[in-house]
Amino acid sequence: MTGFKSQDEFYEAGDRVYLPHLSVDCVIFGFHENSLKVLLLKWKNGPWCLPGGFIKHKESLDQSANRTLKERTGLTEIFLKQFHAFGEPDRENGKRAKGSWIGKRFITVGYYALVEYSKVFPEPDLLSSECKWFDVNAVPDLIYDHNQIMNKALETLRLSLNDHPVGYNLLPEKFTMPQLQKLYETILGETLDRRNFQKQMIALDVLIRLNERKTGGAHKAPYLYRFDKRKYDKAMKQGLRLSF
Amino acid sequence: MTGFKSQDEFYEAGDRVYLPHLSVDCVIFGFHENSLKVLLLKWKNGPWCLPGGFIKHKESLDQSANRTLKERTGLTEIFLKQFHAFGEPDRENGKRAKGSWIGKRFITVGYYALVEYSKVFPEPDLLSSECKWFDVNAVPDLIYDHNQIMNKALETLRLSLNDHPVGYNLLPEKFTMPQLQKLYETILGETLDRRNFQKQMIALDVLIRLNERKTGGAHKAPYLYRFDKRKYDKAMKQGLRLSF
DNA sequence: TTTCATTGTGTATGATTTACACAATAGTAT
DNA sequence: ATACTATTGTGTAAATCATACACAATGAAA
């Protein structure tokens, strides 16, 4: 909602800047304390919703989604992927502001993002009072069809796990094997064998084990790893194939 | 373009019926004479393009795509799947009709369909003079970004082959194992081992071998098969897993 | 110093995938 | 009629991959 000073101004004049009937919504995933999180916004005096935005007249869908993401998280150059367009005519039942351009029917294009939790500083937008992380298993009732959109994003993420080693996008630079495994287990919603998991990850040949261990935990200190960017990019181009 | 009597009327008054800035485009795949085909339209005095349509004010995206498909092929209840939305601001460079609603920028939602070639009777629309099948390997230069849209559809189809036994949608009711294999080979763009292919297909347990053979070929007559709808549907629900 | 939860590591078994060859047959050519 | 040719139908062995599983080492906390 760049360029608007107030909510009223946005309601009245948004259609000079944005295409009518079209929006993007972002399902922003992060990983923290062994659980998968999603970033949500709370409307002023209203329900929670996915962070979204509109499409400027000379802007691509991807640019619009990136802009939304930057405004909510401060992040640029992050993993962002379109996954589905939602266009039921009644998807926004109960919409207010009937008269305004924004009260009209909207088709929304869903994107999901994978971000490093610790690098995000959630920022509400003009219309919202709060912006914060929720555990994906404890998402409240969202506005319109936003629960459905979120679930579809999660499903897409699950299905694409085997082609995209998501650790690279969701974990901090240095991480442990148990952390990486928890990430997979959280996304898949099932537990995995520790030894077999490690074997497969090592076999991908995109990880470097550092000569450091993560201390501070109450037990045996695990090794730290990082991704080998060169090998990672090469593997991505060829298309990975995992089997969980 | 239901309801319009002429091209002029459609150009002038389309925006009373359709949402602005939004369209759907359909990549309709068929299989004939051992090659994968795609159905294209030719604009009057213009280039070839994908069959597309617009979204009525109270219509969902899926309904709009289904309507387009029905109008071009006569078919209903066919396999139709949304795969991507295309929204570059310059994707329609060189567009005519600048003044009209239709001359404005459009975001298009891509669908691909799998249809039985022999059941289709291609019908041009108001704006086009021809509607016919092209081999996917011999598609002409299409308007705007339609080549890109088609390629993305093909890529999506390839990636989803292992979850959707496409034979059911693309082949006639009775077909031979070599036909089914050719279909897979054509979509994947690689050859497969004959015995291993058959083994996997049989193992899916969705095929019934008939006590008939296909005669007329110059060589040994192959058995005919058909899908066992019950088992097929059941297998679909559980999610297939092939490995080509 | 003991305890406890967690980490690091290898092998054997079963399942899956791949590679591969020869006899039967339906038309075609002679 | 006969031989020819391209294509079909079929099974097994080897290699690869996925799975199941246990014990010693360690770091912090008690």
Coordinates of C-alpha atoms (C1' of nucleotides) in Angstrom, one line a residue:
Chain A
M1 CA 0.0 0.0 0.0
T2 CA 2.9 2.2 -0.8
G3 CA 2.2 5.8 -1.2
F4 CA -0.9 6.1 0.8
K5 CA -0.8 8.2 4.0
S6 CA -4.0 6.9 5.5
Q7 CA -6.5 4.2 5.4
D8 CA -9.2 6.5 4.1
E9 CA -7.0 7.7 1.3
F10 CA -6.2 4.1 0.4
Y11 CA -9.9 3.2 0.4
E12 CA -10.8 6.1 -1.8
A13 CA -8.0 6.3 -4.3
G14 CA -6.5 2.9 -4.4
D15 CA -7.9 2.2 -7.8
R16 CA -5.8 4.9 -9.3
V17 CA -2.7 2.9 -8.4
Y18 CA -3.9 -0.7 -8.4
L19 CA -5.6 -3.0 -10.9
P20 CA -9.2 -3.7 -9.8
H21 CA -10.4 -7.1 -8.8
L22 CA -6.9 -8.5 -8.3
S23 CA -4.7 -9.1 -5.3
V24 CA -1.9 -11.3 -4.1
D25 CA -1.7 -13.1 -0.8
C26 CA 1.4 -14.4 0.8
V27 CA 1.8 -17.4 3.0
I28 CA 5.1 -16.6 4.7
F29 CA 6.6 -19.6 6.4
G30 CA 9.3 -19.5 9.0
F31 CA 10.9 -22.1 11.4
H32 CA 11.5 -21.4 15.0
E33 CA 11.8 -23.5 18.2
N34 CA 11.2 -26.7 16.2
S35 CA 8.0 -25.6 14.7
L36 CA 6.8 -24.2 11.4
K37 CA 5.3 -20.7 11.7
V38 CA 3.2 -18.6 9.4
L39 CA 3.1 -14.8 9.5
L40 CA -0.3 -13.3 10.0
L41 CA -1.8 -9.8 10.1
K42 CA -4.6 -8.6 12.3
W43 CA -7.0 -6.1 10.9
K44 CA -7.8 -3.1 13.1
N45 CA -10.8 -4.3 15.1
G46 CA -11.0 -7.3 12.9
P47 CA -10.0 -10.8 12.2
W48 CA -6.6 -12.2 11.3
C49 CA -5.6 -12.6 7.7
L50 CA -2.7 -13.4 5.3
P51 CA -0.5 -10.5 4.4
G52 CA -1.6 -9.4 0.9
G53 CA -1.3 -6.6 -1.5
F54 CA -2.5 -5.3 -4.8
I55 CA -1.0 -5.1 -8.2
K56 CA 0.2 -1.7 -9.6
H57 CA -0.7 -0.9 -13.1
K58 CA 2.9 -1.6 -14.4
E59 CA 3.9 -4.3 -12.0
S60 CA 4.1 -8.0 -12.5
L61 CA 2.5 -10.5 -10.1
D62 CA 5.9 -11.6 -8.8
Q63 CA 6.9 -8.0 -8.2
S64 CA 3.7 -7.3 -6.3
A65 CA 4.2 -10.3 -4.1
N66 CA 7.8 -9.4 -3.5
R67 CA 6.8 -5.9 -2.5
T68 CA 4.2 -7.2 -0.1
L69 CA 6.8 -9.4 1.4
K70 CA 9.3 -6.7 1.8
E71 CA 6.8 -4.4 3.4
R72 CA 5.8 -7.0 6.0
T73 CA 9.1 -8.6 6.7
G74 CA 11.8 -6.2 5.5
L75 CA 13.3 -9.0 3.5
T76 CA 14.2 -9.0 -0.2
E77 CA 15.6 -11.8 -2.4
I78 CA 13.8 -14.5 -0.6
F79 CA 12.3 -17.7 -1.8
L80 CA 8.9 -16.8 -3.1
K81 CA 6.7 -19.0 -5.3
Q82 CA 3.3 -18.7 -6.8
F83 CA 1.2 -21.7 -6.0
H84 CA -2.5 -21.1 -6.9
A85 CA -5.1 -18.5 -8.0
F86 CA -8.3 -18.3 -6.0
G87 CA -11.3 -17.0 -7.8
E88 CA -14.6 -18.2 -6.3
P89 CA -17.1 -15.4 -6.7
D90 CA -18.2 -15.8 -3.1
R91 CA -14.7 -16.2 -1.6
E92 CA -15.0 -12.8 0.2
N93 CA -18.5 -13.2 1.6
G94 CA -19.2 -10.6 4.2
K95 CA -17.0 -8.0 2.7
R96 CA -17.4 -4.4 3.9
A97 CA -16.8 -1.2 2.0
K98 CA -19.3 -2.3 -0.7
G99 CA -19.2 1.0 -2.5
S100 CA -15.4 1.4 -2.8
W101 CA -13.2 -0.3 -5.4
I102 CA -11.9 -2.5 -2.7
G103 CA -15.4 -3.8 -1.8
K104 CA -15.7 -5.4 -5.2
R105 CA -15.0 -9.0 -6.0
F106 CA -11.3 -10.0 -6.0
I107 CA -9.4 -12.8 -7.5
T108 CA -6.2 -13.4 -5.5
V109 CA -3.0 -15.1 -6.5
G110 CA -1.4 -17.1 -3.7
Y111 CA 2.4 -17.1 -3.1
Y112 CA 4.3 -18.9 -0.4
A113 CA 7.6 -17.6 1.0
L114 CA 10.3 -19.4 2.9
V115 CA 12.1 -17.0 5.2
E116 CA 14.7 -17.1 8.0
Y117 CA 12.7 -16.5 11.1
S118 CA 15.4 -14.6 13.0
K119 CA 15.8 -12.1 10.2
V120 CA 12.2 -11.0 10.1
F121 CA 10.9 -8.0 11.8
P122 CA 7.1 -8.2 11.4
E123 CA 5.5 -4.9 10.4
P124 CA 1.7 -4.3 10.3
D125 CA 0.4 -2.4 7.3
L126 CA -2.0 0.6 7.0
L127 CA -5.0 -1.5 7.7
S128 CA -3.7 -3.7 10.5
S129 CA -2.8 -3.4 14.0
E130 CA -0.6 -6.5 14.5
C131 CA 1.7 -8.7 12.5
K132 CA 3.0 -11.8 14.1
W133 CA 4.0 -15.5 13.8
F134 CA 1.6 -18.4 14.4
D135 CA 2.4 -22.0 14.7
V136 CA 0.9 -23.6 11.5
N137 CA -0.9 -26.0 13.8
A138 CA -2.5 -23.2 15.8
V139 CA -3.7 -20.8 13.1
P140 CA -6.9 -19.0 14.2
D141 CA -9.9 -18.5 12.0
L142 CA -8.8 -16.3 9.2
I143 CA -10.9 -13.9 7.1
Y144 CA -12.6 -15.0 3.8
D145 CA -10.9 -18.1 2.4
H146 CA -7.5 -17.4 3.9
N147 CA -7.5 -20.7 5.9
Q148 CA -8.0 -22.5 2.7
I149 CA -5.3 -20.5 1.0
M150 CA -2.9 -21.3 3.8
N151 CA -3.7 -25.0 3.7
K152 CA -3.1 -25.1 0.0
A153 CA 0.2 -23.4 0.5
L154 CA 1.2 -26.0 3.1
E155 CA 0.1 -28.8 0.9
T156 CA 2.2 -27.4 -2.0
L157 CA 5.2 -27.0 0.2
R158 CA 4.9 -30.6 1.3
L159 CA 4.6 -31.9 -2.2
S160 CA 7.6 -29.9 -3.3
L161 CA 9.8 -30.9 -0.4
N162 CA 11.5 -33.5 -2.5
D163 CA 12.6 -31.0 -5.2
H164 CA 13.6 -28.1 -2.9
P165 CA 15.8 -28.7 0.1
V166 CA 13.9 -26.1 2.0
G167 CA 16.5 -26.0 4.8
Y168 CA 18.5 -23.5 2.7
N169 CA 15.7 -21.0 2.9
L170 CA 14.2 -21.6 6.4
L171 CA 17.2 -22.2 8.6
P172 CA 19.9 -19.9 9.8
E173 CA 23.3 -20.1 8.0
K174 CA 24.7 -22.6 10.5
F175 CA 22.4 -25.4 11.8
T176 CA 22.5 -28.9 13.2
M177 CA 21.3 -32.1 11.6
P178 CA 18.6 -32.5 14.3
Q179 CA 17.4 -29.0 13.4
L180 CA 17.2 -29.9 9.8
Q181 CA 15.4 -33.1 10.6
K182 CA 12.9 -31.4 12.8
L183 CA 12.2 -29.0 10.0
Y184 CA 11.4 -31.8 7.6
E185 CA 9.3 -33.6 10.3
T186 CA 7.4 -30.5 11.0
I187 CA 6.5 -29.8 7.4
L188 CA 5.7 -33.4 6.6
G189 CA 3.9 -34.0 9.9
E190 CA 5.6 -37.3 10.5
T191 CA 8.7 -38.5 12.2
L192 CA 11.7 -39.8 10.3
D193 CA 14.5 -42.2 11.2
R194 CA 17.5 -40.3 12.4
R195 CA 20.2 -42.3 10.7
N196 CA 18.4 -42.7 7.4
F197 CA 17.6 -39.0 7.3
Q198 CA 21.3 -38.1 7.9
K199 CA 22.4 -40.6 5.3
Q200 CA 20.1 -39.1 2.6
M201 CA 21.1 -35.5 3.5
I202 CA 24.8 -36.3 3.3
A203 CA 24.2 -38.2 0.1
L204 CA 22.7 -35.0 -1.5
D205 CA 26.2 -33.6 -1.2
V206 CA 25.2 -30.1 -0.6
L207 CA 26.1 -29.8 3.1
I208 CA 29.4 -29.0 4.7
R209 CA 30.0 -30.2 8.3
L210 CA 31.8 -27.5 10.2
N211 CA 34.4 -28.1 12.9
E212 CA 32.1 -26.5 15.4
R213 CA 29.4 -27.9 17.6
K214 CA 26.4 -26.2 18.9
T215 CA 26.8 -25.8 22.7
G216 CA 24.3 -24.7 25.2
G217 CA 21.9 -27.6 24.8
A218 CA 21.5 -29.9 27.8
H219 CA 23.1 -32.8 26.1
K220 CA 25.7 -34.0 23.7
A221 CA 26.7 -31.1 21.4
P222 CA 25.7 -31.7 17.8
Y223 CA 27.9 -30.6 14.8
L224 CA 27.0 -27.5 12.9
Y225 CA 26.5 -27.7 9.2
R226 CA 26.0 -25.1 6.4
F227 CA 24.9 -25.4 2.8
D228 CA 27.6 -25.4 0.1
K229 CA 26.0 -22.8 -2.1
R230 CA 27.9 -23.9 -5.3
K231 CA 26.8 -27.5 -5.0
Y232 CA 23.4 -26.5 -3.8
D233 CA 22.7 -24.4 -6.8
K234 CA 24.0 -27.1 -9.1
A235 CA 21.9 -29.7 -7.5
M236 CA 18.8 -27.4 -7.8
K237 CA 19.4 -27.0 -11.5
Q238 CA 19.5 -30.7 -12.0
G239 CA 16.5 -31.2 -9.9
L240 CA 16.8 -33.1 -6.6
R241 CA 15.1 -36.3 -5.7
L242 CA 14.6 -37.2 -2.1
S243 CA 12.2 -39.8 -0.8
F244 CA 10.4 -39.2 2.4
Chain B
M1 CA -17.8 -15.1 -25.4
T2 CA -21.3 -16.3 -24.8
G3 CA -24.0 -13.9 -25.6
F4 CA -22.3 -11.7 -28.1
K5 CA -23.6 -11.7 -31.6
S6 CA -20.6 -10.1 -33.2
Q7 CA -17.0 -9.2 -32.8
D8 CA -17.8 -5.5 -32.6
E9 CA -20.4 -6.0 -29.9
F10 CA -18.0 -8.0 -27.9
Y11 CA -15.3 -5.4 -28.2
E12 CA -17.6 -2.6 -27.1
A13 CA -19.7 -4.2 -24.4
G14 CA -17.6 -7.1 -23.1
D15 CA -16.8 -5.2 -19.9
R16 CA -20.5 -5.3 -18.9
V17 CA -20.3 -9.1 -18.7
Y18 CA -16.7 -9.8 -17.8
L19 CA -14.2 -8.7 -15.2
P20 CA -11.6 -6.3 -16.5
H21 CA -7.9 -7.2 -16.7
L22 CA -8.5 -11.0 -16.2
S23 CA -8.6 -13.9 -18.5
V24 CA -8.1 -17.7 -18.6
D25 CA -6.1 -19.6 -21.2
C26 CA -6.5 -23.3 -21.8
V27 CA -3.8 -25.6 -23.0
I28 CA -5.8 -28.5 -24.4
F29 CA -3.8 -31.7 -24.8
G30 CA -4.9 -34.6 -27.0
F31 CA -3.1 -37.7 -28.2
H32 CA -3.3 -38.9 -31.8
E33 CA -1.2 -41.0 -34.1
N34 CA 1.5 -41.5 -31.4
S35 CA 2.0 -37.8 -30.7
L36 CA 0.9 -35.3 -28.2
K37 CA -1.3 -32.5 -29.7
V38 CA -2.4 -29.2 -28.5
L39 CA -5.5 -27.3 -29.7
L40 CA -4.9 -23.8 -31.1
L41 CA -7.0 -21.0 -32.5
K42 CA -6.2 -18.7 -35.3
W43 CA -7.3 -15.1 -35.1
K44 CA -9.0 -13.7 -38.1
N45 CA -6.1 -12.3 -40.2
G46 CA -3.7 -12.9 -37.3
P47 CA -1.5 -15.2 -35.4
W48 CA -2.3 -18.5 -33.6
C49 CA -3.1 -18.5 -29.9
L50 CA -4.3 -20.6 -27.1
P51 CA -8.1 -20.8 -26.6
G52 CA -9.0 -18.5 -23.8
G53 CA -11.9 -16.7 -22.3
F54 CA -12.9 -14.1 -19.7
I55 CA -14.5 -14.3 -16.3
K56 CA -18.1 -13.4 -15.8
H57 CA -18.9 -11.3 -12.8
K58 CA -20.4 -14.2 -10.9
E59 CA -18.3 -17.0 -12.2
S60 CA -15.3 -18.8 -10.7
L61 CA -12.0 -19.2 -12.5
D62 CA -12.7 -23.0 -12.8
Q63 CA -16.2 -22.3 -14.3
S64 CA -14.7 -19.8 -16.7
A65 CA -12.1 -22.3 -17.9
N66 CA -14.7 -25.1 -18.2
R67 CA -16.9 -22.8 -20.3
T68 CA -14.0 -21.9 -22.6
L69 CA -13.3 -25.6 -23.0
K70 CA -16.8 -26.5 -23.7
E71 CA -17.1 -23.8 -26.3
R72 CA -14.0 -24.9 -28.2
T73 CA -14.3 -28.7 -27.9
G74 CA -17.9 -29.5 -27.1
L75 CA -16.6 -31.4 -24.1
T76 CA -17.8 -31.2 -20.5
E77 CA -16.6 -33.1 -17.4
I78 CA -13.0 -33.3 -18.6
F79 CA -9.7 -33.2 -16.7
L80 CA -8.9 -29.5 -16.3
K81 CA -6.3 -28.1 -13.9
Q82 CA -5.1 -24.7 -13.1
F83 CA -1.3 -24.5 -13.3
H84 CA -0.1 -20.9 -13.2
A85 CA -1.1 -17.3 -13.4
F86 CA 0.8 -15.1 -15.8
G87 CA 1.0 -11.4 -15.0
E88 CA 3.9 -9.6 -16.6
P89 CA 2.8 -6.1 -17.4
D90 CA 4.3 -6.4 -20.9
R91 CA 3.1 -9.9 -21.6
E92 CA 0.7 -8.6 -24.3
N93 CA 3.1 -6.2 -26.1
G94 CA 1.8 -5.2 -29.4
K95 CA -1.8 -5.4 -28.4
R96 CA -4.4 -3.7 -30.6
A97 CA -7.7 -2.2 -29.6
K98 CA -6.0 0.2 -27.2
G99 CA -9.1 2.1 -26.4
S100 CA -11.4 -0.8 -25.6
W101 CA -11.6 -2.6 -22.3
I102 CA -10.0 -5.5 -24.1
G103 CA -7.0 -3.4 -25.0
K104 CA -6.0 -3.0 -21.4
R105 CA -3.5 -5.1 -19.5
F106 CA -4.6 -8.7 -18.7
I107 CA -3.5 -11.2 -16.1
T108 CA -4.3 -14.6 -17.3
V109 CA -4.8 -17.8 -15.4
G110 CA -3.5 -20.9 -17.2
Y111 CA -5.3 -24.2 -17.2
Y112 CA -4.4 -27.4 -18.9
A113 CA -6.9 -30.0 -20.1
L114 CA -6.5 -33.6 -21.1
V115 CA -9.1 -34.7 -23.6
E116 CA -9.8 -37.7 -25.8
Y117 CA -8.7 -36.6 -29.3
S118 CA -11.4 -38.4 -31.2
K119 CA -14.2 -36.9 -29.2
V120 CA -13.3 -33.3 -29.9
F121 CA -14.8 -31.3 -32.7
P122 CA -12.8 -28.1 -32.7
E123 CA -14.9 -24.9 -33.0
P124 CA -13.4 -21.4 -33.7
D125 CA -14.8 -18.6 -31.6
L126 CA -16.1 -15.2 -32.5
L127 CA -12.6 -13.8 -33.0
S128 CA -11.1 -16.7 -34.8
S129 CA -11.2 -18.3 -38.2
E130 CA -9.7 -21.7 -37.4
C131 CA -9.3 -24.1 -34.5
K132 CA -7.1 -27.1 -34.9
W133 CA -4.6 -29.5 -33.4
F134 CA -0.8 -29.1 -33.6
D135 CA 1.8 -31.5 -32.6
V136 CA 3.4 -30.1 -29.4
N137 CA 6.8 -30.3 -31.1
A138 CA 5.6 -28.3 -34.0
V139 CA 3.7 -25.4 -32.4
P140 CA 4.0 -22.2 -34.4
D141 CA 4.9 -18.8 -33.0
L142 CA 1.9 -17.9 -30.8
I143 CA 0.7 -14.5 -29.8
Y144 CA 1.9 -12.7 -26.7
D145 CA 3.4 -15.1 -24.2
H146 CA 1.3 -18.0 -25.3
N147 CA 4.3 -20.2 -26.2
Q148 CA 5.6 -19.7 -22.7
I149 CA 2.2 -20.6 -21.2
M150 CA 2.1 -23.7 -23.3
N151 CA 5.6 -24.8 -22.3
K152 CA 4.8 -24.2 -18.7
A153 CA 1.7 -26.4 -19.1
L154 CA 3.8 -29.1 -20.7
E155 CA 6.3 -28.9 -17.9
T156 CA 3.6 -29.2 -15.3
L157 CA 2.0 -32.1 -17.1
R158 CA 5.4 -33.9 -17.1
L159 CA 6.0 -33.3 -13.4
S160 CA 2.5 -34.6 -12.5
L161 CA 2.7 -37.7 -14.7
N162 CA 3.6 -39.8 -11.7
D163 CA 0.5 -38.8 -9.7
H164 CA -2.0 -38.9 -12.6
P165 CA -2.2 -41.8 -14.9
V166 CA -3.0 -39.6 -17.8
G167 CA -4.0 -42.5 -20.0
Y168 CA -7.4 -42.4 -18.6
N169 CA -8.0 -38.9 -19.9
L170 CA -6.1 -38.9 -23.2
L171 CA -6.7 -42.3 -24.6
P172 CA -9.8 -43.9 -26.1
E173 CA -11.7 -46.3 -24.0
K174 CA -9.9 -49.3 -25.4
F175 CA -6.2 -49.0 -26.1
T176 CA -3.1 -51.2 -26.3
M177 CA -0.1 -51.3 -24.0
P178 CA 2.2 -49.9 -26.8
Q179 CA -0.2 -47.0 -27.2
L180 CA -0.1 -46.2 -23.5
Q181 CA 3.7 -46.5 -23.5
K182 CA 4.0 -44.1 -26.5
L183 CA 1.8 -41.6 -24.7
Y184 CA 4.2 -41.7 -21.7
E185 CA 7.2 -41.5 -23.9
T186 CA 5.8 -38.6 -25.8
I187 CA 5.0 -36.6 -22.8
L188 CA 8.3 -37.3 -21.1
G189 CA 10.3 -37.0 -24.2
E190 CA 12.3 -40.2 -23.6
T191 CA 12.0 -43.8 -24.4
L192 CA 11.1 -46.4 -21.8
D193 CA 11.8 -50.1 -21.4
R194 CA 8.9 -52.1 -22.8
R195 CA 8.9 -54.9 -20.2
N196 CA 9.4 -52.7 -17.2
F197 CA 6.8 -50.2 -18.4
Q198 CA 4.2 -53.0 -18.7
K199 CA 5.2 -54.4 -15.3
Q200 CA 4.6 -51.1 -13.6
M201 CA 1.3 -50.4 -15.4
I202 CA 0.0 -53.9 -14.5
A203 CA 1.2 -53.4 -10.9
L204 CA -0.9 -50.2 -10.6
D205 CA -3.9 -52.6 -10.8
V206 CA -6.2 -50.2 -12.6
L207 CA -6.1 -51.9 -16.0
I208 CA -8.2 -54.7 -17.4
R209 CA -6.9 -56.7 -20.3
L210 CA -9.7 -57.6 -22.7
N211 CA -10.0 -60.7 -24.7
E212 CA -9.6 -58.7 -27.9
R213 CA -6.6 -57.7 -29.9
K214 CA -6.1 -54.7 -32.1
T215 CA -5.9 -55.9 -35.6
G216 CA -5.0 -53.9 -38.7
G217 CA -1.4 -53.2 -37.8
A218 CA 1.2 -54.8 -39.9
H219 CA 2.5 -57.0 -37.2
K220 CA 1.6 -59.1 -34.2
A221 CA -1.7 -58.0 -32.8
P222 CA -1.5 -56.4 -29.4
Y223 CA -4.1 -56.9 -26.6
L224 CA -6.6 -54.2 -25.9
Y225 CA -6.9 -52.8 -22.4
R226 CA -9.3 -50.5 -20.6
F227 CA -9.2 -48.7 -17.3
D228 CA -11.1 -50.2 -14.4
K229 CA -12.9 -47.1 -13.3
R230 CA -13.6 -48.3 -9.7
K231 CA -10.0 -49.2 -9.1
Y232 CA -8.7 -46.2 -11.0
D233 CA -10.8 -43.8 -8.8
K234 CA -9.7 -45.5 -5.7
A235 CA -6.0 -45.4 -6.7
M236 CA -6.4 -41.7 -7.5
K237 CA -7.7 -40.9 -4.1
Q238 CA -4.8 -42.6 -2.4
G239 CA -2.3 -40.9 -4.7
L240 CA -0.4 -42.9 -7.2
R241 CA 3.3 -43.3 -7.3
L242 CA 5.0 -44.2 -10.5
S243 CA 8.7 -43.8 -11.2
F244 CA 9.8 -42.9 -14.6
Chain C
dT1 C1' 30.5 -38.1 40.2
dT2 C1' 26.3 -39.9 38.7
dT3 C1' 22.4 -39.4 35.8
dC4 C1' 19.9 -38.5 31.6
dA5 C1' 18.6 -37.1 27.3
dT6 C1' 20.7 -36.6 23.1
dT7 C1' 24.2 -37.3 19.4
dG8 C1' 27.1 -40.0 16.2
dT9 C1' 27.6 -43.9 13.6
dG10 C1' 27.1 -49.0 10.2
dT11 C1' 25.1 -53.1 8.7
dA12 C1' 21.8 -56.5 7.3
dT13 C1' 17.3 -57.3 5.2
dG14 C1' 13.8 -56.5 2.1
dA15 C1' 11.8 -53.8 -1.7
dT16 C1' 12.3 -51.6 -5.9
dT17 C1' 14.3 -50.7 -10.2
dT18 C1' 16.9 -51.8 -14.0
dA19 C1' 18.9 -54.5 -17.7
dC20 C1' 18.3 -57.7 -20.9
dA21 C1' 16.7 -62.0 -25.1
dC22 C1' 13.9 -65.1 -27.5
dA23 C1' 9.8 -67.2 -29.3
dA24 C1' 5.2 -66.1 -31.4
dT25 C1' 2.5 -63.7 -34.8
dA26 C1' 0.0 -60.6 -38.4
dG27 C1' 0.5 -58.6 -42.1
dT28 C1' 3.5 -57.7 -46.5
dA29 C1' 6.2 -58.8 -50.3
dT30 C1' 7.5 -62.4 -53.5
Chain D
dA1 C1' 1.8 -70.6 -50.6
dT2 C1' 6.1 -69.1 -48.5
dA3 C1' 9.3 -66.4 -46.5
dC4 C1' 10.2 -62.0 -44.5
dT5 C1' 9.9 -58.4 -41.1
dA6 C1' 8.7 -55.6 -37.6
dT7 C1' 6.3 -55.9 -33.5
dT8 C1' 4.3 -58.2 -29.4
dG9 C1' 4.4 -61.0 -25.1
dT10 C1' 6.9 -62.6 -21.4
dG11 C1' 10.6 -63.7 -16.8
dT12 C1' 14.8 -63.5 -14.3
dA13 C1' 19.1 -62.0 -12.4
dA14 C1' 21.8 -58.1 -10.7
dA15 C1' 22.1 -53.7 -8.9
dT16 C1' 20.3 -50.1 -6.4
dC17 C1' 17.7 -48.1 -2.9
dA18 C1' 14.9 -47.9 1.3
dT19 C1' 14.2 -49.5 5.8
dA20 C1' 14.9 -51.3 10.3
dC21 C1' 17.6 -51.3 14.1
dA22 C1' 21.5 -50.7 18.8
dC23 C1' 25.2 -49.0 21.4
dA24 C1' 28.9 -46.1 22.8
dA25 C1' 30.1 -41.1 23.6
dT26 C1' 29.1 -36.7 25.4
dG27 C1' 27.6 -32.3 27.8
dA28 C1' 24.9 -30.4 31.1
dA29 C1' 22.3 -30.8 35.3
dA30 C1' 21.5 -32.8 39.6

